[in-house]
Amino acid sequence: MDDLKSKYLGAIAEAGDQDALETLRLAAVGKKGEVSLKMRELGKMTPEERQVAGPALNALKDEINAALSAKKAALDDAALDERLRSEWLDVTLPGRARPRGTLHPVSQVSEEVSTIFADMGFAVAEGPRIESDWYNFDALNMPGHHPARAEMDTFYMKQPEGSEDRPPVLRTHTSPVQIRSMQAHGAPLRVICPGGVYRSDYDQTHTPMFHQVEGLAIDKDISMANLKWVLEEFVSAFFEVDHVELRFRASHFPFTEPSAEVDIRCSWEGGQLKVGEGDDWLEILGSGMVHPKVLQAGGIDPDQWQGFAFGVGIDRIAMLKYGIPDLRAFFESDLRWLRHYGFVPLDVPTLAGGLSR
Ligand code: DAH
């Protein structure tokens, strides 16, 4: 019995896992185990022998069972410890970034433009995309049969029933927001107005819907010099270069007098646009001194106040800055294009931290 005891207690102590332990249990105290077989022999003994052997065998059986369950508990504990060690997770670590959508270049550039002009004291104003004929044309010094109306490839809305007015239009430019801002806030005034505009036109650089940003500054003693400085500041901040040379070309817009189109110095070496150097010029915006009739339409006295205005194509400067060759792709919602040209959301442009990264 002593042999059995030391054999099994030793083996149980050595057992490496639950399977080994179960094998030992069956071999010792299972139905055909060594201790069980010994117990069966009790029947053949004399009563005196049995009185000694019986309790001793029972004690042995109890001892082995106790060792088995102690070992089982120890193995369970060790397995749990191992799991806790290998499945450990530091929940205080920062979450893994899972970027999903991206910011469209039009949104990004609108943010960049707004940031630059906010720094110069301009507020952001918006107006409706379905606009009355008066705001889109008349108020901007383009009355009834003005030839400039025909140049704008206007989308006309349905004439409201019973109305004598000319039908509303999809605004062809952001200039009507000039009038709305003047009416809402009076002078002095400094606003930019970004937003979507519409013209019936479609090729590599034209889409029926595109985006502009209008600028308007009204004050006493405002001149072309102020316009020039503001545009120079804007262009070099936007293209993120120290200095950009601008060329003002005399032009004509009904809503400004005098009017100028503005070109920036650039080079196209190797098909790659570089702003601020080279011998080429690239037209980027229209501008001028606000026409007295436009001030009047906005309810501002042109004898007391002057102003400058300008209009820039947002999609166009986005294409130039970020090297995007085809405007039509802007509005195709192709996920591959959006991932390639899109911007990280929440990476808000700032003048101090950088407009684009
Ligand atoms: N509204 C003009 C267009 O869409 C752009 C423009 C030119 C706006 C001159 C202005 C400006 O404010 O002064 O073609």
GROMACS .gro file of C-alpha atoms and ligand atoms in nm, residues 152 172-173 175 178 199 212 214-215 253 255-256 286-288 309-311, ligand 1:
model
   32
  152MET     CA    1  -2.379   8.295  -6.853
  172THR     CA    2  -2.478   8.159  -6.219
  173HIS     CA    3  -2.228   8.314  -5.975
  175SER     CA    4  -2.214   8.776  -5.681
  178GLN     CA    5  -2.293   9.070  -5.239
  199ARG     CA    6  -2.406   7.703  -6.575
  212GLN     CA    7  -1.696   8.014  -5.643
  214GLU     CA    8  -1.701   8.601  -5.379
  215GLY     CA    9  -1.523   8.872  -5.186
  253PHE     CA   10  -1.776   9.318  -6.571
  255PHE     CA   11  -2.093   9.503  -6.165
  256THR     CA   12  -1.747   9.663  -6.131
  286GLY     CA   13  -1.217   8.859  -6.180
  287SER     CA   14  -1.233   9.175  -5.970
  288GLY     CA   15  -1.288   9.547  -5.961
  309ALA     CA   16  -1.515   9.288  -5.510
  310PHE     CA   17  -1.371   8.977  -5.662
  311GLY     CA   18  -1.481   8.630  -5.768
  358DAH     N1   19  -1.924   8.695  -6.107
  358DAH     C1   20  -1.815   8.681  -6.199
  358DAH     C2   21  -1.827   8.551  -6.276
  358DAH     O1   22  -1.889   8.462  -6.229
  358DAH     C3   23  -1.683   8.682  -6.129
  358DAH     C4   24  -1.653   8.816  -6.070
  358DAH     C5   25  -1.584   8.911  -6.144
  358DAH     C6   26  -1.697   8.849  -5.944
  358DAH     C7   27  -1.557   9.037  -6.094
  358DAH     C8   28  -1.669   8.975  -5.889
  358DAH     C9   29  -1.598   9.066  -5.967
  358DAH     O2   30  -1.707   9.010  -5.767
  358DAH     O3   31  -1.572   9.188  -5.914
  358DAH     O4   32  -1.771   8.539  -6.382
   0.00000   0.00000   0.00000
